[in-house]
Coordinates of C-alpha atoms and ligand atoms in Angstrom, one line a residue:
Chain A
X1471 CA -18.7 -33.5 -12.2
X1472 CA -21.6 -33.9 -9.9
X1473 CA -21.9 -29.9 -8.8
X1474 CA -23.4 -27.5 -11.9
X1475 CA -24.9 -24.7 -10.2
X1476 CA -26.5 -21.6 -12.3
X1477 CA -25.7 -17.6 -10.7
X1478 CA -29.0 -18.0 -11.0
X1479 CA -29.2 -20.8 -8.4
X1480 CA -26.8 -18.7 -6.0
X1481 CA -28.6 -16.0 -6.0
X1482 CA -32.0 -17.5 -4.6
X1483 CA -30.0 -18.6 -2.1
X1484 CA -28.4 -15.4 -2.0
X1485 CA -32.2 -13.8 -1.3
X1486 CA -33.1 -16.2 1.0
X1487 CA -29.9 -15.2 3.3
X1488 CA -28.7 -19.2 3.1
X1489 CA -25.5 -19.4 0.9
X1490 CA -23.6 -20.9 2.5
X1491 CA -20.1 -18.0 2.3
X1492 CA -16.3 -18.5 2.8
X1493 CA -13.1 -16.6 2.2
X1494 CA -10.7 -17.8 0.5
X1495 CA -8.8 -18.4 3.8
X1496 CA -11.2 -20.3 5.1
X1497 CA -11.8 -22.3 2.4
X1498 CA -9.0 -24.0 3.2
X1499 CA -9.7 -26.1 6.3
X1500 CA -13.0 -26.9 4.9
X1501 CA -11.6 -28.3 1.9
X1502 CA -8.8 -30.0 3.9
X1503 CA -10.9 -32.1 5.9
X1504 CA -13.9 -32.6 3.4
X1505 CA -12.5 -32.5 0.4
X1506 CA -13.2 -30.8 -2.8
X1507 CA -16.6 -32.9 -3.3
X1508 CA -17.8 -32.8 -0.4
X1509 CA -16.8 -28.9 0.2
X1510 CA -18.4 -27.8 -3.6
X1511 CA -21.4 -29.5 -2.6
X1512 CA -22.2 -27.2 0.2
X1513 CA -20.2 -24.1 -1.1
X1514 CA -22.2 -21.2 -2.9
X1515 CA -19.2 -18.8 -2.7
X1516 CA -16.0 -18.1 -2.0
X1517 CA -14.4 -14.3 -1.5
X1518 CA -11.4 -13.3 -2.0
X1519 CA -9.5 -9.6 -1.7
X1520 CA -6.6 -7.9 -2.1
X1521 CA -4.8 -4.4 -1.0
X1522 CA -2.3 -3.0 -2.3
X1523 CA -0.6 0.0 -4.5
X1524 CA -2.0 0.0 -7.5
X1525 CA -0.4 3.4 -9.6
X1526 CA -3.4 2.2 -12.3
X1527 CA -6.1 4.0 -10.8
X1528 CA -8.0 7.0 -10.9
X1529 CA -11.5 9.0 -11.2
X1530 CA -13.1 11.0 -14.1
X1531 CA -14.9 13.8 -12.2
X1532 CA -18.4 15.8 -13.7
X1533 CA -17.1 19.2 -11.2
X1534 CA -20.8 21.2 -13.0
X1535 CA -20.7 24.5 -14.7
X1536 CA -19.3 27.8 -12.9
X1537 CA -21.8 30.7 -14.4
X1538 CA -20.2 32.0 -16.6
X1539 CA -19.4 28.0 -18.5
X1540 CA -16.1 27.7 -18.5
X1541 CA -14.0 24.6 -20.4
X1542 CA -11.6 23.9 -18.5
X1543 CA -8.7 23.3 -20.2
X1544 CA -5.7 23.4 -17.2
X1545 CA -7.0 21.5 -14.1
X1546 CA -5.8 21.7 -10.7
X1547 CA -7.5 19.5 -7.3
X1548 CA -5.7 20.4 -3.9
X1549 CA -2.8 22.0 -6.3
X1550 CA -2.5 18.4 -8.6
X1551 CA -2.7 18.1 -12.3
X1552 CA -6.5 16.9 -13.4
X1553 CA -6.4 15.7 -16.3
X1554 CA -8.9 17.8 -19.3
X1555 CA -8.4 16.8 -22.4
X1556 CA -12.4 15.5 -22.2
X1557 CA -15.8 17.7 -22.3
X1558 CA -15.8 21.0 -20.4
X1559 CA -16.6 20.5 -17.1
X1560 CA -15.2 17.0 -17.2
X1561 CA -11.5 15.8 -15.1
X1562 CA -9.5 12.6 -15.4
X1563 CA -7.2 12.5 -11.7
X1564 CA -4.3 9.5 -12.0
X1565 CA -3.1 7.9 -8.7
X1566 CA -0.4 8.9 -9.5
X1567 CA -0.4 13.0 -10.6
X1568 CA 1.9 15.4 -9.2
X1569 CA 1.8 18.5 -8.3
X1570 CA 4.2 20.6 -10.4
X1571 CA 5.7 22.3 -7.9
X1572 CA 6.9 18.8 -6.2
X1573 CA 11.0 19.0 -5.8
X1574 CA 10.5 14.9 -7.0
X1575 CA 13.8 13.6 -6.9
X1576 CA 15.6 16.9 -7.3
X1577 CA 16.0 16.4 -3.8
X1578 CA 17.1 12.7 -3.8
X1579 CA 15.2 10.2 -2.5
X1580 CA 12.6 11.8 -3.1
X1581 CA 9.3 12.8 -0.3
X1582 CA 6.2 13.1 -2.8
X1583 CA 3.8 13.6 -0.2
X1584 CA 1.4 15.4 -1.6
X1585 CA 0.1 13.0 -5.2
X1586 CA -3.5 12.7 -7.0
X1587 CA -4.0 9.0 -4.5
X1588 CA -3.3 11.9 -1.6
X1589 CA -7.0 13.8 -3.1
X1590 CA -8.8 10.9 -4.2
X1591 CA -8.6 9.6 -0.4
X1592 CA -9.3 12.8 0.9
X1593 CA -11.9 13.5 -1.8
X1594 CA -14.1 9.9 -0.2
X1595 CA -12.5 11.3 2.7
X1596 CA -15.5 14.1 2.5
X1597 CA -12.9 16.8 2.5
X1598 CA -13.3 20.5 1.4
X1599 CA -11.0 19.6 -2.7
X1600 CA -9.8 23.2 -4.3
X1601 CA -10.1 23.4 -7.9
X1602 CA -8.2 26.3 -10.0
X1603 CA -8.3 26.5 -13.6
X1604 CA -7.6 27.7 -16.4
X1605 CA -9.2 27.5 -19.8
X1606 CA -8.6 29.6 -23.5
X1607 CA -12.0 31.0 -23.8
X1608 CA -14.6 30.6 -26.5
X1609 CA -17.8 31.6 -27.9
X1610 CA -19.4 28.8 -25.4
X1611 CA -17.6 28.4 -22.8
X1612 CA -16.6 32.6 -22.5
X1613 CA -14.9 32.2 -18.6
X1614 CA -10.5 31.4 -18.4
X1615 CA -10.4 31.1 -15.1
X1616 CA -11.6 29.5 -12.1
X1617 CA -10.7 29.5 -8.3
X1618 CA -13.2 27.2 -6.3
X1619 CA -13.5 24.5 -3.6
X1620 CA -16.5 21.4 -3.5
X1621 CA -17.0 18.4 -2.2
X1622 CA -17.5 15.1 -3.2
X1623 CA -21.1 15.2 -2.6
X1624 CA -21.7 18.7 -4.5
X1625 CA -20.3 17.3 -8.7
X1626 CA -22.4 15.2 -10.3
X1627 CA -20.1 12.2 -10.9
X1628 CA -17.3 10.7 -10.2
X1629 CA -16.6 7.1 -11.0
X1630 CA -14.0 5.4 -10.2
X1631 CA -11.9 4.1 -12.6
X1632 CA -8.9 1.8 -12.7
X1633 CA -7.0 0.6 -16.0
X1634 CA -5.1 -1.9 -14.4
X1635 CA -5.8 -3.8 -10.4
X1636 CA -5.5 -6.4 -9.1
X1637 CA -2.4 -8.1 -10.9
X1638 CA -2.2 -11.8 -10.9
X1639 CA 1.0 -12.9 -9.1
X1640 CA 3.9 -10.0 -9.3
X1641 CA 7.3 -9.6 -9.1
X1642 CA 9.8 -10.1 -5.7
X1643 CA 11.9 -7.2 -5.6
X1644 CA 16.0 -7.6 -4.7
X1645 CA 18.0 -5.3 -4.8
X1646 CA 21.5 -6.7 -6.5
X1647 CA 23.9 -3.5 -6.3
X1648 CA 25.4 -1.9 -3.6
X1649 CA 23.5 1.6 -2.7
X1650 CA 20.2 1.0 -0.5
X1651 CA 17.5 2.3 -4.3
X1652 CA 13.9 3.8 -3.6
X1653 CA 11.6 1.5 -5.8
X1654 CA 7.7 1.1 -6.5
X1655 CA 8.0 -1.7 -4.5
X1656 CA 9.6 0.0 -1.4
X1657 CA 13.7 1.0 -0.1
X1658 CA 15.5 -2.2 -1.5
X1659 CA 18.8 -1.8 0.7
X1660 CA 21.9 -3.2 -0.8
X1661 CA 23.5 -6.6 -1.6
X1662 CA 19.4 -8.3 -1.6
X1663 CA 19.8 -6.7 2.4
X1664 CA 15.9 -7.2 1.8
X1665 CA 13.2 -8.9 -0.4
X1666 CA 9.9 -7.6 -1.0
X1667 CA 6.3 -8.9 -2.6
X1668 CA 3.1 -7.2 -3.2
X1669 CA 0.6 -9.8 -3.4
X1670 CA -2.8 -11.2 -0.7
X1671 CA -1.3 -15.1 -2.4
X1672 CA -3.7 -17.5 -1.5
X1673 CA -6.9 -14.5 -1.4
X1674 CA -6.0 -12.8 -4.6
X1675 CA -8.8 -12.3 -6.7
X1676 CA -7.3 -13.8 -9.6
X1677 CA -5.4 -17.0 -7.7
X1678 CA -8.9 -17.8 -6.8
X1679 CA -9.4 -18.2 -10.5
X1680 CA -6.5 -18.4 -12.0
X1681 CA -8.0 -19.1 -16.0
X1682 CA -10.9 -16.6 -15.3
X1683 CA -13.3 -19.3 -15.9
X1684 CA -16.0 -17.3 -13.6
X1685 CA -14.8 -13.7 -13.0
X1686 CA -16.3 -12.0 -16.7
X1687 CA -16.6 -8.3 -18.1
X1688 CA -20.1 -7.2 -15.4
X1689 CA -18.8 -9.2 -12.2
X1690 CA -19.7 -7.1 -9.5
X1691 CA -17.0 -7.0 -6.9
X1692 CA -16.1 -5.1 -3.5
X1693 CA -14.7 -1.9 -4.8
X1694 CA -12.6 0.4 -2.2
X1695 CA -15.4 -0.4 0.4
X1696 CA -18.6 0.0 -1.7
X1697 CA -20.0 -1.9 -4.7
X1698 CA -18.1 -2.0 -8.2
X1699 CA -17.6 -3.7 -11.3
X1700 CA -15.0 -5.5 -14.0
X1701 CA -14.9 -3.2 -17.2
X1702 CA -12.3 -4.8 -19.0
X1703 CA -9.6 -6.7 -18.9
X1704 CA -6.5 -4.1 -17.3
X1705 CA -4.0 -3.0 -19.5
X1706 CA -0.6 -5.6 -19.5
X1707 CA -2.9 -8.5 -19.4
X1708 CA -1.1 -11.0 -19.9
X1709 CA -3.0 -14.5 -19.2
X1710 CA 0.3 -16.6 -21.5
X1711 CA 2.5 -15.9 -19.0
X1712 CA 3.9 -19.3 -17.9
X1713 CA 1.5 -21.5 -15.2
X1714 CA 1.9 -24.0 -12.5
X1715 CA -0.1 -27.3 -12.4
X1716 CA -3.1 -26.0 -10.4
X1717 CA -3.5 -22.9 -12.6
X1718 CA -1.5 -20.0 -11.1
X1719 CA 0.8 -18.2 -13.4
X1720 CA 4.7 -17.9 -12.3
X1721 CA 4.8 -14.5 -13.3
X1722 CA 3.3 -11.6 -12.7
X1723 CA -0.3 -12.4 -15.6
X1724 CA -3.4 -11.6 -16.0
X1725 CA -5.0 -7.9 -15.0
X1726 CA -8.0 -6.0 -14.5
X1727 CA -9.9 -3.1 -15.4
X1728 CA -12.1 -1.9 -12.2
X1729 CA -15.2 0.5 -12.2
X1730 CA -17.4 2.3 -9.6
X1731 CA -19.4 5.2 -8.1
X1732 CA -16.5 7.2 -5.8
X1733 CA -19.4 8.2 -4.2
X1734 CA -20.4 5.0 -2.0
X1735 CA -16.3 4.4 -1.4
X1736 CA -14.8 4.3 2.1
X1737 CA -11.5 6.3 2.5
X1738 CA -10.0 3.1 4.6
X1739 CA -10.2 1.2 1.3
X1740 CA -8.6 4.3 -1.2
X1741 CA -5.3 5.1 0.7
X1742 CA -3.4 7.2 -0.2
X1743 CA 1.0 6.9 -0.8
X1744 CA 3.8 7.7 -0.8
X1745 CA 6.5 5.8 -1.6
X1746 CA 10.5 7.5 -1.5
X1747 CA 11.8 8.4 -4.0
X1748 CA 9.1 7.3 -6.3
X1749 CA 6.2 8.6 -6.0
X1750 CA 2.4 8.7 -4.8
X1751 CA 0.1 6.2 -5.8
X1752 CA -3.5 4.8 -4.4
X1753 CA -3.7 1.9 -2.1
X1754 CA -7.1 0.0 -3.4
X1755 CA -9.0 -2.8 -1.9
X1756 CA -10.9 -5.2 -3.6
X1757 CA -12.2 -8.3 -3.6
X1758 CA -14.2 -10.0 -6.0
X1759 CA -16.3 -13.8 -5.0
X1760 CA -16.1 -16.5 -7.2
X1761 CA -19.3 -18.4 -8.1
X1762 CA -19.1 -22.0 -6.6
X1763 CA -20.1 -24.1 -10.1
X1764 CA -18.9 -26.6 -9.8
X1765 CA -16.0 -29.3 -8.4
X1766 CA -13.3 -27.7 -10.8
X1767 CA -13.7 -24.2 -10.0
X1768 CA -13.3 -25.2 -6.0
X1769 CA -10.2 -26.8 -6.6
X1770 CA -9.2 -23.4 -7.4
X1771 CA -10.1 -22.2 -4.7
X1772 CA -8.4 -24.5 -2.6
X1773 CA -5.3 -23.0 -3.9
X1774 CA -3.0 -22.1 -1.0
X1775 CA 0.4 -19.6 -0.1
X1776 CA 3.0 -23.2 -0.7
X1777 CA 1.7 -23.7 -3.9
X1778 CA 1.6 -20.6 -5.8
X1779 CA 5.6 -19.2 -7.2
X1780 CA 6.0 -15.7 -7.7
X1781 CA 9.4 -14.8 -9.5
X1782 CA 13.0 -13.2 -7.5
X1783 CA 13.9 -10.1 -9.4
X1784 CA 17.0 -7.7 -8.8
X1785 CA 15.2 -3.9 -8.9
X1786 CA 18.9 -2.2 -9.1
X1787 CA 19.9 -3.3 -12.9
X1788 CA 18.0 -6.5 -14.9
X1789 CA 14.5 -4.8 -13.7
X1790 CA 15.4 -1.1 -15.3
X1791 CA 17.5 -2.3 -17.7
X1792 CA 14.6 -5.1 -18.7
X1793 CA 16.7 -7.5 -19.4
X1794 CA 15.5 -11.5 -19.1
X1795 CA 16.0 -13.7 -16.2
X1796 CA 15.5 -13.5 -12.9
X1797 CA 17.3 -14.8 -9.3
X1798 CA 14.2 -17.9 -9.4
X1799 CA 10.8 -17.8 -7.4
X1800 CA 9.5 -18.6 -4.4
X1801 CA 6.2 -19.5 -3.1
X1802 CA 4.0 -17.0 -1.0
X1803 CA 4.7 -19.2 2.0
X1804 CA 7.5 -18.8 2.7
X1805 CA 7.3 -15.2 1.8
X1806 CA 5.0 -14.9 4.8
X1807 CA 7.7 -16.3 6.4
X1808 CA 9.3 -12.9 7.1
X1809 CA 13.1 -15.1 5.7
X1810 CA 13.6 -16.8 3.0
X1811 CA 16.4 -18.2 1.1
X1812 CA 18.1 -16.6 -1.8
X1813 CA 21.2 -19.3 -3.0
X1814 CA 22.3 -19.5 0.4
X1815 CA 22.1 -15.7 1.8
X1816 CA 19.1 -15.1 4.4
X1817 CA 16.7 -12.2 3.3
X1818 CA 14.7 -10.9 5.2
X1819 CA 10.5 -10.1 3.7
X1820 CA 8.2 -7.7 4.2
X1821 CA 5.0 -6.9 1.9
X1822 CA 3.6 -4.0 0.4
X1823 CA 0.2 -5.8 0.2
X1824 CA -1.6 -6.0 3.5
X1825 CA -2.4 -9.4 4.1
X1826 CA -4.9 -8.0 6.7
X1827 CA -7.0 -6.0 4.3
X1828 CA -7.2 -8.3 2.2
X1829 CA -8.9 -10.8 5.0
X1830 CA -10.6 -8.1 5.9
X1831 CA -12.4 -7.1 3.0
X1832 CA -12.6 -11.3 2.2
X1833 CA -14.7 -11.0 5.3
X1834 CA -16.6 -7.5 4.6
X1835 CA -17.3 -9.1 1.5
X1836 CA -18.2 -13.0 2.6
X1837 CA -21.2 -10.6 5.0
X1838 CA -22.5 -8.4 1.9
X1839 CA -23.7 -11.6 0.0
X1840 CA -24.7 -13.3 3.6
X1841 CA -26.9 -10.9 5.3
X1842 CA -28.3 -11.0 1.0
X1843 CA -27.7 -7.4 0.4
X1844 CA -25.2 -8.6 -2.5
X1845 CA -25.8 -10.8 -5.3
X1846 CA -23.7 -11.9 -8.1
X1847 CA -24.0 -11.2 -11.5
X1848 CA -23.6 -13.0 -14.9
X1849 CA -21.2 -11.9 -16.6
X1850 CA -21.7 -10.0 -19.6
X1851 CA -18.3 -12.0 -21.4
X1852 CA -15.8 -12.8 -20.7
X1853 CA -12.0 -11.8 -19.8
X1854 CA -8.9 -13.1 -22.5
X1855 CA -7.6 -16.2 -21.3
X1856 CA -5.2 -18.8 -21.6
X1857 CA -6.0 -19.6 -25.2
X1858 CA -6.4 -15.8 -26.4
X1859 CA -2.4 -15.7 -27.6
X1860 CA -1.8 -12.5 -26.5
X1861 CA 1.7 -11.5 -26.2
X1862 CA 3.2 -8.4 -23.8
X1863 CA 4.7 -6.4 -26.1
X1864 CA 7.5 -3.5 -25.7
X1865 CA 7.3 0.0 -27.3
X1866 CA 8.9 0.4 -30.2
X1867 CA 11.5 2.9 -30.3
X1868 CA 13.1 3.9 -33.6
X1869 CA 14.3 7.7 -34.6
X1870 CA 11.6 9.4 -36.4
X1871 CA 14.1 11.3 -37.7
X1872 CA 15.1 8.5 -40.0
X1873 CA 12.4 8.3 -43.0
X1874 CA 10.5 5.1 -43.3
X1875 CA 13.0 1.5 -44.7
Chain B
X1100 CA 15.7 1.7 41.1
X1101 CA 13.6 3.8 37.7
X1102 CA 15.4 2.6 34.4
X1103 CA 14.1 5.1 31.6
X1104 CA 14.7 5.9 28.0
X1105 CA 15.4 9.6 27.8
X1106 CA 16.1 11.8 25.0
X1107 CA 18.5 15.2 25.8
X1108 CA 18.6 18.4 23.5
X1109 CA 20.9 20.0 24.1
X1110 CA 21.4 24.6 22.9
X1111 CA 24.5 25.0 21.5
X1112 CA 26.1 26.2 24.3
X1113 CA 26.6 23.6 26.4
X1114 CA 26.6 20.7 24.2
X1115 CA 30.8 20.8 25.0
X1116 CA 29.9 20.5 28.8
X1117 CA 30.4 16.9 30.6
X1118 CA 26.7 16.6 31.2
X1119 CA 27.2 13.1 31.6
X1120 CA 29.4 12.4 33.6
X1121 CA 28.0 14.6 35.7
X1122 CA 24.2 12.6 36.1
X1123 CA 27.1 9.7 37.3
X1124 CA 29.6 11.3 39.5
X1125 CA 27.0 13.3 41.4
X1126 CA 23.8 11.7 40.7
X1127 CA 24.7 8.7 41.1
X1128 CA 23.2 6.9 37.7
X1129 CA 24.0 4.4 35.7
X1130 CA 24.1 5.3 31.7
X1131 CA 23.3 3.5 28.5
X1132 CA 23.9 5.5 25.0
X1133 CA 22.2 4.4 22.4
X1134 CA 22.8 7.3 19.9
X1135 CA 24.3 10.6 20.1
X1136 CA 24.3 13.2 17.5
X1137 CA 25.0 16.9 16.3
X1138 CA 23.5 18.5 14.2
X1139 CA 25.0 21.4 12.0
X1140 CA 23.3 24.6 14.1
X1141 CA 25.6 22.8 17.2
X1142 CA 21.9 21.5 18.9
X1143 CA 22.8 18.0 20.7
X1144 CA 20.6 15.2 21.1
X1145 CA 21.5 12.5 23.2
X1146 CA 19.2 8.9 23.5
X1147 CA 20.3 7.0 26.5
X1148 CA 18.5 4.5 29.0
X1149 CA 19.5 5.7 32.3
X1150 CA 19.0 3.4 35.8
X1151 CA 19.4 4.2 39.4
X1152 CA 17.9 5.4 42.5
X1153 CA 14.3 6.9 41.5
X1154 CA 14.7 10.3 44.2
X1155 CA 18.5 10.9 42.8
X1156 CA 17.2 10.3 39.1
X1157 CA 14.2 13.0 39.4
X1158 CA 16.8 15.3 41.5
X1159 CA 19.3 14.7 37.8
X1160 CA 16.1 15.0 36.3
X1161 CA 15.2 18.3 37.5
X1162 CA 19.2 19.9 37.6
X1163 CA 19.4 18.8 33.6
X1164 CA 16.5 21.3 32.8
X1165 CA 18.4 23.7 35.1
X1166 CA 20.9 23.2 33.0
X1167 CA 19.0 24.5 29.6
X1168 CA 18.8 20.9 28.4
X1169 CA 15.2 19.8 27.0
X1170 CA 13.9 16.3 28.7
X1171 CA 11.7 13.6 26.9
X1172 CA 10.6 9.9 27.3
X1173 CA 12.0 7.9 24.8
X1174 CA 8.4 6.5 24.1
X1175 CA 7.0 9.9 23.2
X1176 CA 9.1 10.5 20.3
X1177 CA 7.9 7.5 17.7
X1178 CA 4.3 7.8 17.3
X1179 CA 1.6 4.6 15.6
X1180 CA -0.9 6.1 14.0
X1181 CA -2.7 2.9 14.2
X1182 CA -5.5 4.2 12.4
X1183 CA -3.5 5.2 8.9
X1184 CA -1.8 2.1 9.4
X1185 CA -2.4 -0.1 6.6
X1186 CA -0.9 -3.6 8.2
X1187 CA 1.4 -3.1 4.8
X1188 CA 4.8 -4.2 6.6
X1189 CA 7.3 -2.4 4.4
X1190 CA 8.4 -0.3 7.3
X1191 CA 9.1 -4.1 9.3
X1192 CA 11.9 -4.9 7.7
X1193 CA 13.6 -1.3 7.4
X1194 CA 12.9 -1.1 11.8
X1195 CA 16.2 -1.8 13.0
X1196 CA 15.6 -3.3 15.7
X1197 CA 12.6 -4.9 14.9
X1198 CA 10.2 -2.6 16.8
X1199 CA 8.2 -3.0 13.6
X1200 CA 7.4 -6.2 12.9
X1201 CA 4.2 -8.1 12.4
X1202 CA 2.3 -10.8 14.3
X1203 CA 2.5 -14.1 12.3
X1204 CA 1.0 -15.8 11.8
X1205 CA -2.0 -12.7 11.4
X1206 CA -0.1 -10.4 9.9
X1207 CA -0.4 -8.0 11.4
X1208 CA 2.2 -5.6 12.1
X1209 CA 2.2 -3.7 15.7
X1210 CA 4.2 -1.8 17.2
X1211 CA 6.8 -2.1 20.3
X1212 CA 8.0 1.1 22.0
X1213 CA 10.1 0.1 24.5
X1214 CA 12.9 -1.7 21.1
X1215 CA 12.7 1.8 19.3
X1216 CA 15.9 3.7 19.2
X1217 CA 14.4 6.6 17.4
X1218 CA 16.3 6.4 14.1
X1219 CA 13.1 7.9 12.8
X1220 CA 13.8 5.7 9.0
X1221 CA 9.8 4.4 9.2
X1222 CA 9.8 8.1 9.0
X1223 CA 9.8 8.3 5.7
X1224 CA 9.3 4.8 4.6
X1225 CA 6.1 4.4 5.6
X1226 CA 4.0 4.8 2.0
X1227 CA 1.1 6.3 4.3
X1228 CA 2.7 8.1 6.8
X1229 CA 1.3 5.9 9.7
X1230 CA 4.9 6.6 11.3
X1231 CA 4.1 10.3 13.1
X1232 CA 7.3 12.6 15.5
X1233 CA 5.8 15.3 17.4
X1234 CA 8.6 16.9 18.0
X1235 CA 11.2 18.5 14.8
X1236 CA 13.6 16.1 14.0
X1237 CA 13.9 17.5 10.8
X1238 CA 17.4 18.9 11.6
X1239 CA 19.4 15.8 13.0
X1240 CA 18.2 13.8 10.0
Ligands
SF4_1932 S1 4.6 0.6 6.6 FE1 2.9 2.3 7.8 S2 1.3 1.2 7.0 FE2 2.7 -0.5 6.7 S3 2.5 -1.3 8.8 FE3 4.3 0.1 8.6 S4 3.5 0.9 9.5 FE4 1.5 0.5 8.8
SF4_1933 S1 11.9 5.8 15.2 FE1 13.7 3.5 13.9 S2 13.9 2.6 15.6 FE2 11.9 3.2 16.2 S3 10.1 2.2 14.4 FE3 10.6 3.9 13.8 S4 12.1 2.3 12.0 FE4 11.8 2.1 14.4

């Protein structure tokens, strides 16, 4: 390898406004024209993006103490329950949390019009948020009840902490049954009436660094319209999933836990969503810069939709019943064409992740880097990768009533 | 000549009158019915494309309103809030007429009003609630 750049070299260029940056979509044509070696010699950073529903998202809040003080025990933000099982006025509001009064799927399929994701969007949007909470009262925290309201700017901390984002690949969902089903992959019409996928493909962060050679703990990123960091590997992180020759996994694989200050984020990139018959969630905008340290990293960024494959999975029975197997693999170029062929049947496709959004995020991150305001960080530690021997577990199911064998 | 898609709403007392027959016979209009339903409260809703002479069309509309019907242009029924649309595309496989569709290769979603038949499937299918209706159609769902 002839190119051997350090993050510090790249940051020097960023600070002097001379860094050469392309998005993961733009770089494909550049590499096509100039080849890997020449492009690697010229390009410093490739930016990626993804903007999809990410249920494992939420925000830690410290709402400050009232007078007299309270230890929040049960707390609701705009009627949506927040987790209060941490310190007195700390809360965690998760994206899928629902008001106790939501009819959920009692009126199937439920609408789930307002949940945690919507509260997060409203918070970032600067709207007034009602806080209703109760407690049991202690000598140090005597208050038993509070009903007030606040704005994001008035509370101490609001830290977005998403335990699992940016999934490296995802299932393509179909319905083999004879009735419409309502899933977190959207509405699936009977007899394979449609196939829904959820990835930005060639623009997606973890497809451009498939073996996690540059992304690590402490990598600075675009998160929700502001800056954030990679905190850890995400939950259900499964780098051991089978991979193609280009390093991209053929199944859902690596994930990231992300963190950032909500106060500098934008509602455009943190959108409350409601999936009919499934629930509420949050659409999160994530963009990760890939430093082009050498030709190997450059080659990973050359990946295109036609070289990335995802499994087609039946959400009527196969997925919910956790049956092994799938209906074959399909690449993202075919998925994006709008129509795929499954066993001779033409099936229209739709996406849940916004490709237009992903492209805008990658372009925004690119402009931040070009303007010198966003520099790259050296990870404090790497993330477990293919050699970590990680095996995805399922839930142990044993009968607690029966004593130990 | 005019050609216009409209939505008629009938109060219960005139649901059973031969309104469409009158449009054809007395006003010399051509009528293409897109969708018709009557809700449990016996209110009727009729979506159709009307074409004919401008003067006749205007007279017919005045006559319909006099009969106690409400008339709205069909394009005003479904609103795509482009500011709320995330361009995910989830609606594109749900919309039966491809009024909501992807502009390829940009993967930007667009709403072509003139193809919309006000089936309202997108209202609940859009996870970002970017599709709205100004008219309360809930009794017809
Ligand atoms: S489902 Fe809603 S947000 Fe997604 S493209 Fe359609 S209108 Fe836009
Ligand atoms: S109302 Fe029906 S036809 Fe009109 S845009 Fe929505 S889904 Fe398409």
